[in-house]
Amino acid sequence: MSLSTAFCAIDFGTSNSAVALPVADGVRLVQLEPGHDTMPTAVFYEAELGHGDGEGARFGRAAVAAYVEGHEGRLMRSMKSVLGSSLVEDTTAVGDRAYRYIDIISHYLRHLKQRAEREAGAPLGRVVLGRPVHFVDDDAQRDARAQQALESAARAVGFAEVGFQFEPIAAAFDHESRIEREELVLVADIGGGTSDFSLVRLSPARRARLDRSADILANHGVHIAGTDFDFRVELEAIARELGFKAAGPGGREVPSKTYFELATWHLINTLYAPLRMAEVKSLKSFYANPVHHERLMRVLQRHLGHALIGLAEGAKIEVAAGGETRIDLSVIEPELAVAFSADRLAQCIASDVERVVATGVDTVRRAGLTPDAVDALYFTGGSTGLTVLAQAIAAPFTKARSVYGEKFASVATGLGIHAARMFA
């Protein structure tokens, strides 16, 4: 059988992934799940199933749902972060089986490839993968090994030809197609887990170049983004209804550990263990208002932790779109609700926003330039929909215009454009 010449592009992200296919007038995204062209980068292995090659594992939203629903097994997220580390060839246990981390990445890539082939109606033998400017900071050898590991994972699932493009360059292709002169552009990719900034050189003359490494002048990032904002919103708007920062009988503040864990996605299920439930129950005497403790226990007994994070995220999004909302907490108690406004959101995330803005400014300074040298800010990533954040990032760059790309599709679409050029 001859190798397929058909191709696709994969944005293998830390939090979410997407796949682009070529069409007559450009590229389009694959519907990876019903109604969704992006999918959480997550794999769930049921403890009692084999999954020798990933078959039968759950992916994306189904993987997250299995974990939240308490299925016995192992949820793997943020697999991209092991690239460049010694963990990539290490194994992790799931029931009585052991999986190498690189094989878990292959299982996920195979699932993406199968979804894309189903939509394309043909086998796909070539791929362009996105990569960060640095998998590993200040270590060229480990960075090269990280790309080699990702390439090996792609080849293991049937891609005979594998190309790469830098994610910030790919994200900015849409903007580059519209400009008429050379520009210095600060790409702000604010996602779920990190805020990444790249200062890039774009121009009509550079569009067709396959190697754009010389056009990346500086790159910097900080581990603050959407999930951190959700954490702040839950603590300040929702958890206060459960006693967070409330005073106890002697005036001392109620212990905060449980609330921090309740607002941290991967720690929530630990609170449902019998010993932890008993520990929280024993804290009743610390509460001056018994209603707070009753509500907290109800949340734990009904396993509502992940639902509360969802409500916090929803409130953040609604406020970003319309300015004010009410968080419906009737899952805890009938008619319980909390008003939430844009001003309150700004207060909740002010310290985080300050650090993100400082990272953007520092990125430009690392290139030996000042903010006045930037011609445009290009925003991509789900969290750039927060007006308070985007405006704060733009404030130091007084001569730059703000350009908004597709929040979830810019990188995948740009990779698809690059794939069409590479494999033409």
CSV table of C-alpha atoms in Angstrom, one decimal, residues 87-295:
chain,number,residue,atom,x,y,z
A,87,LEU,CA,9.6,11.6,32.3
A,88,VAL,CA,8.9,11.1,28.6
A,89,GLU,CA,10.3,7.5,28.6
A,90,ASP,CA,9.2,6.8,32.2
A,91,THR,CA,6.1,4.7,32.9
A,92,THR,CA,3.0,5.4,35.0
A,93,ALA,CA,0.8,2.7,36.5
A,94,VAL,CA,-2.9,2.3,35.6
A,95,GLY,CA,-4.4,-0.7,37.4
A,96,ASP,CA,-2.0,-3.6,36.7
A,97,ARG,CA,-0.6,-2.0,33.5
A,98,ALA,CA,2.2,0.4,33.0
A,99,TYR,CA,2.3,3.0,30.2
A,100,ARG,CA,5.2,5.1,29.0
A,101,TYR,CA,4.3,8.8,28.8
A,102,ILE,CA,5.3,8.9,25.2
A,103,ASP,CA,2.9,6.1,24.4
A,104,ILE,CA,0.1,8.1,26.1
A,105,ILE,CA,0.9,11.0,23.8
A,106,SER,CA,0.7,8.5,20.9
A,107,HIS,CA,-2.6,7.2,22.0
A,108,TYR,CA,-4.0,10.7,22.0
A,109,LEU,CA,-2.5,11.6,18.6
A,110,ARG,CA,-3.9,8.4,17.1
A,111,HIS,CA,-7.3,9.5,18.3
A,112,LEU,CA,-7.0,12.9,16.7
A,113,LYS,CA,-5.7,11.3,13.5
A,114,GLN,CA,-8.6,8.9,13.3
A,115,ARG,CA,-11.1,11.7,13.8
A,116,ALA,CA,-9.4,13.7,11.0
A,117,GLU,CA,-9.3,10.7,8.6
A,118,ARG,CA,-13.0,10.1,9.2
A,119,GLU,CA,-13.8,13.6,8.3
A,120,ALA,CA,-11.3,13.8,5.4
A,121,GLY,CA,-12.5,10.4,4.0
A,122,ALA,CA,-8.9,9.4,3.3
A,123,PRO,CA,-5.9,8.2,5.2
A,124,LEU,CA,-3.5,11.0,6.3
A,125,GLY,CA,0.2,10.4,5.9
A,126,ARG,CA,1.6,13.8,6.5
A,127,VAL,CA,1.3,16.3,9.3
A,128,VAL,CA,2.5,19.6,10.6
A,129,LEU,CA,2.6,19.9,14.4
A,130,GLY,CA,2.8,23.1,16.4
A,131,ARG,CA,5.6,23.5,18.9
A,132,PRO,CA,6.3,26.2,21.5
A,133,VAL,CA,9.3,28.5,20.9
A,134,HIS,CA,10.9,26.6,23.8
A,135,PHE,CA,9.8,23.2,25.1
A,136,VAL,CA,12.7,23.7,27.6
A,137,ASP,CA,14.2,27.0,28.4
A,138,ASP,CA,17.9,27.6,28.1
A,139,ASP,CA,18.7,24.0,27.1
A,140,ALA,CA,19.0,23.4,23.3
A,141,GLN,CA,19.7,19.7,23.6
A,142,ARG,CA,16.7,19.0,25.7
A,143,ASP,CA,14.6,21.2,23.5
A,144,ALA,CA,15.7,19.2,20.5
A,145,ARG,CA,14.9,15.9,22.2
A,146,ALA,CA,11.4,17.2,23.0
A,147,GLN,CA,10.7,17.8,19.4
A,148,GLN,CA,12.2,14.5,18.5
A,149,ALA,CA,10.0,12.7,21.0
A,150,LEU,CA,6.8,14.4,19.6
A,151,GLU,CA,7.9,13.5,16.1
A,152,SER,CA,8.4,9.9,17.1
A,153,ALA,CA,4.9,9.8,18.7
A,154,ALA,CA,3.5,11.1,15.4
A,155,ARG,CA,5.4,8.6,13.3
A,156,ALA,CA,4.2,5.8,15.6
A,157,VAL,CA,0.6,6.5,14.7
A,158,GLY,CA,1.2,6.4,11.0
A,159,PHE,CA,2.4,9.9,9.9
A,160,ALA,CA,5.3,9.2,7.4
A,161,GLU,CA,6.2,12.9,7.0
A,162,VAL,CA,6.2,15.3,10.0
A,163,GLY,CA,6.9,19.0,9.9
A,164,PHE,CA,6.8,21.7,12.6
A,165,GLN,CA,6.0,25.3,12.9
A,166,PHE,CA,6.3,27.6,15.9
A,167,GLU,CA,2.9,28.2,17.6
A,168,PRO,CA,3.1,32.0,17.8
A,169,ILE,CA,4.1,32.3,14.2
A,170,ALA,CA,1.2,30.0,13.2
A,171,ALA,CA,-1.2,32.0,15.3
A,172,ALA,CA,-0.1,35.2,13.6
A,173,PHE,CA,-0.4,34.0,10.0
A,174,ASP,CA,-3.9,35.4,9.7
A,175,HIS,CA,-2.7,38.8,10.7
A,176,GLU,CA,0.4,38.5,8.4
A,177,SER,CA,-1.9,37.8,5.4
A,178,ARG,CA,-3.4,41.3,5.9
A,179,ILE,CA,-0.4,43.6,6.4
A,180,GLU,CA,1.3,45.5,3.6
A,181,ARG,CA,4.6,46.3,5.4
A,182,GLU,CA,6.9,44.7,7.9
A,183,GLU,CA,5.6,44.8,11.5
A,184,LEU,CA,6.8,43.9,15.0
A,185,VAL,CA,4.0,42.0,16.6
A,186,LEU,CA,3.6,40.9,20.2
A,187,VAL,CA,1.6,37.7,20.1
A,188,ALA,CA,-0.3,37.2,23.4
A,189,ASP,CA,-1.5,33.6,23.7
A,190,ILE,CA,-3.5,33.5,27.0
A,191,GLY,CA,-4.9,30.0,27.4
A,192,GLY,CA,-6.1,27.9,30.3
A,193,GLY,CA,-2.7,27.2,32.0
A,194,THR,CA,-0.2,29.7,30.8
A,195,SER,CA,0.2,33.2,29.3
A,196,ASP,CA,2.7,33.1,26.6
A,197,PHE,CA,4.2,36.1,24.8
A,198,SER,CA,6.3,36.1,21.6
A,199,LEU,CA,7.7,39.1,19.8
A,200,VAL,CA,7.7,38.2,16.1
A,201,ARG,CA,8.6,39.9,12.8
A,202,LEU,CA,5.9,39.7,10.2
A,203,SER,CA,5.9,40.9,6.6
A,204,PRO,CA,4.5,40.1,3.2
A,205,ALA,CA,7.9,39.1,2.0
A,206,ARG,CA,8.3,36.5,4.8
A,207,ARG,CA,4.9,34.8,4.4
A,208,ALA,CA,6.1,32.0,2.1
A,209,ARG,CA,9.2,31.1,4.2
A,210,LEU,CA,9.0,27.7,5.8
A,211,ASP,CA,11.7,28.4,8.4
A,212,ARG,CA,10.6,31.3,10.5
A,213,SER,CA,12.9,30.8,13.5
A,214,ALA,CA,14.8,34.0,12.7
A,215,ASP,CA,11.6,36.0,13.0
A,216,ILE,CA,11.0,35.2,16.7
A,217,LEU,CA,12.9,37.9,18.5
A,218,ALA,CA,11.9,37.0,22.1
A,219,ASN,CA,9.6,34.7,24.0
A,220,HIS,CA,8.5,34.6,27.6
A,221,GLY,CA,5.6,33.1,29.6
A,222,VAL,CA,4.1,32.8,33.1
A,223,HIS,CA,2.0,30.0,34.5
A,224,ILE,CA,-1.0,32.2,35.1
A,225,ALA,CA,-4.1,32.0,32.9
A,226,GLY,CA,-7.8,31.0,32.7
A,227,THR,CA,-7.8,28.3,35.4
A,228,ASP,CA,-6.1,30.7,37.8
A,229,PHE,CA,-8.9,33.3,37.1
A,230,ASP,CA,-11.5,30.6,37.7
A,231,PHE,CA,-9.8,29.7,41.0
A,232,ARG,CA,-10.0,33.4,42.1
A,233,VAL,CA,-13.6,33.8,41.1
A,234,GLU,CA,-14.6,30.6,43.0
A,235,LEU,CA,-12.9,31.7,46.1
A,236,GLU,CA,-14.0,35.3,46.2
A,237,ALA,CA,-17.6,34.8,44.8
A,238,ILE,CA,-18.7,31.3,45.6
A,239,ALA,CA,-16.6,29.9,48.5
A,240,ARG,CA,-17.6,32.9,50.7
A,241,GLU,CA,-21.1,31.5,50.7
A,242,LEU,CA,-19.6,28.4,52.2
A,243,GLY,CA,-17.6,30.2,54.9
A,244,PHE,CA,-14.3,31.1,53.2
A,245,LYS,CA,-12.7,33.9,55.1
A,246,ALA,CA,-15.5,33.9,57.6
A,247,ALA,CA,-14.8,34.5,61.3
A,248,GLY,CA,-15.2,31.7,63.8
A,249,PRO,CA,-16.6,31.9,67.3
A,250,GLY,CA,-13.4,33.4,68.7
A,251,GLY,CA,-12.9,35.8,65.9
A,252,ARG,CA,-10.3,33.6,64.2
A,253,GLU,CA,-10.7,33.0,60.5
A,254,VAL,CA,-12.1,29.6,59.4
A,255,PRO,CA,-9.3,27.3,58.1
A,256,SER,CA,-8.9,27.9,54.4
A,257,LYS,CA,-7.2,24.6,53.2
A,258,THR,CA,-10.5,22.9,52.2
A,259,TYR,CA,-11.6,25.9,50.1
A,260,PHE,CA,-8.3,26.1,48.2
A,261,GLU,CA,-8.6,22.4,47.4
A,262,LEU,CA,-12.2,22.8,46.4
A,263,ALA,CA,-11.2,25.4,43.9
A,264,THR,CA,-8.3,23.4,42.4
A,265,TRP,CA,-9.5,21.0,39.7
A,266,HIS,CA,-7.2,18.1,40.3
A,267,LEU,CA,-7.5,18.1,44.1
A,268,ILE,CA,-11.3,18.1,44.3
A,269,ASN,CA,-11.8,14.3,44.2
A,270,THR,CA,-9.4,13.9,47.2
A,271,LEU,CA,-12.0,15.8,49.3
A,272,TYR,CA,-14.5,13.0,48.7
A,273,ALA,CA,-12.4,10.4,50.5
A,274,PRO,CA,-14.0,9.3,53.8
A,275,LEU,CA,-11.1,10.5,55.9
A,276,ARG,CA,-11.1,14.0,54.4
A,277,MET,CA,-14.9,14.2,54.7
A,278,ALA,CA,-14.6,13.3,58.3
A,279,GLU,CA,-11.9,15.9,58.8
A,280,VAL,CA,-14.1,18.7,57.3
A,281,LYS,CA,-17.1,17.5,59.3
A,282,SER,CA,-15.0,17.8,62.5
A,283,LEU,CA,-14.4,21.5,61.8
A,284,LYS,CA,-18.0,22.4,62.6
A,285,SER,CA,-17.0,24.2,65.9
A,286,PHE,CA,-14.7,26.6,63.9
A,287,TYR,CA,-17.8,28.2,62.2
A,288,ALA,CA,-19.7,31.0,63.9
A,289,ASN,CA,-22.4,30.6,61.2
A,290,PRO,CA,-23.4,26.9,61.1
A,291,VAL,CA,-25.1,27.5,57.7
A,292,HIS,CA,-21.7,27.9,56.1
A,293,HIS,CA,-20.5,24.6,57.4
A,294,GLU,CA,-23.8,22.9,56.4
A,295,ARG,CA,-23.4,24.2,52.8
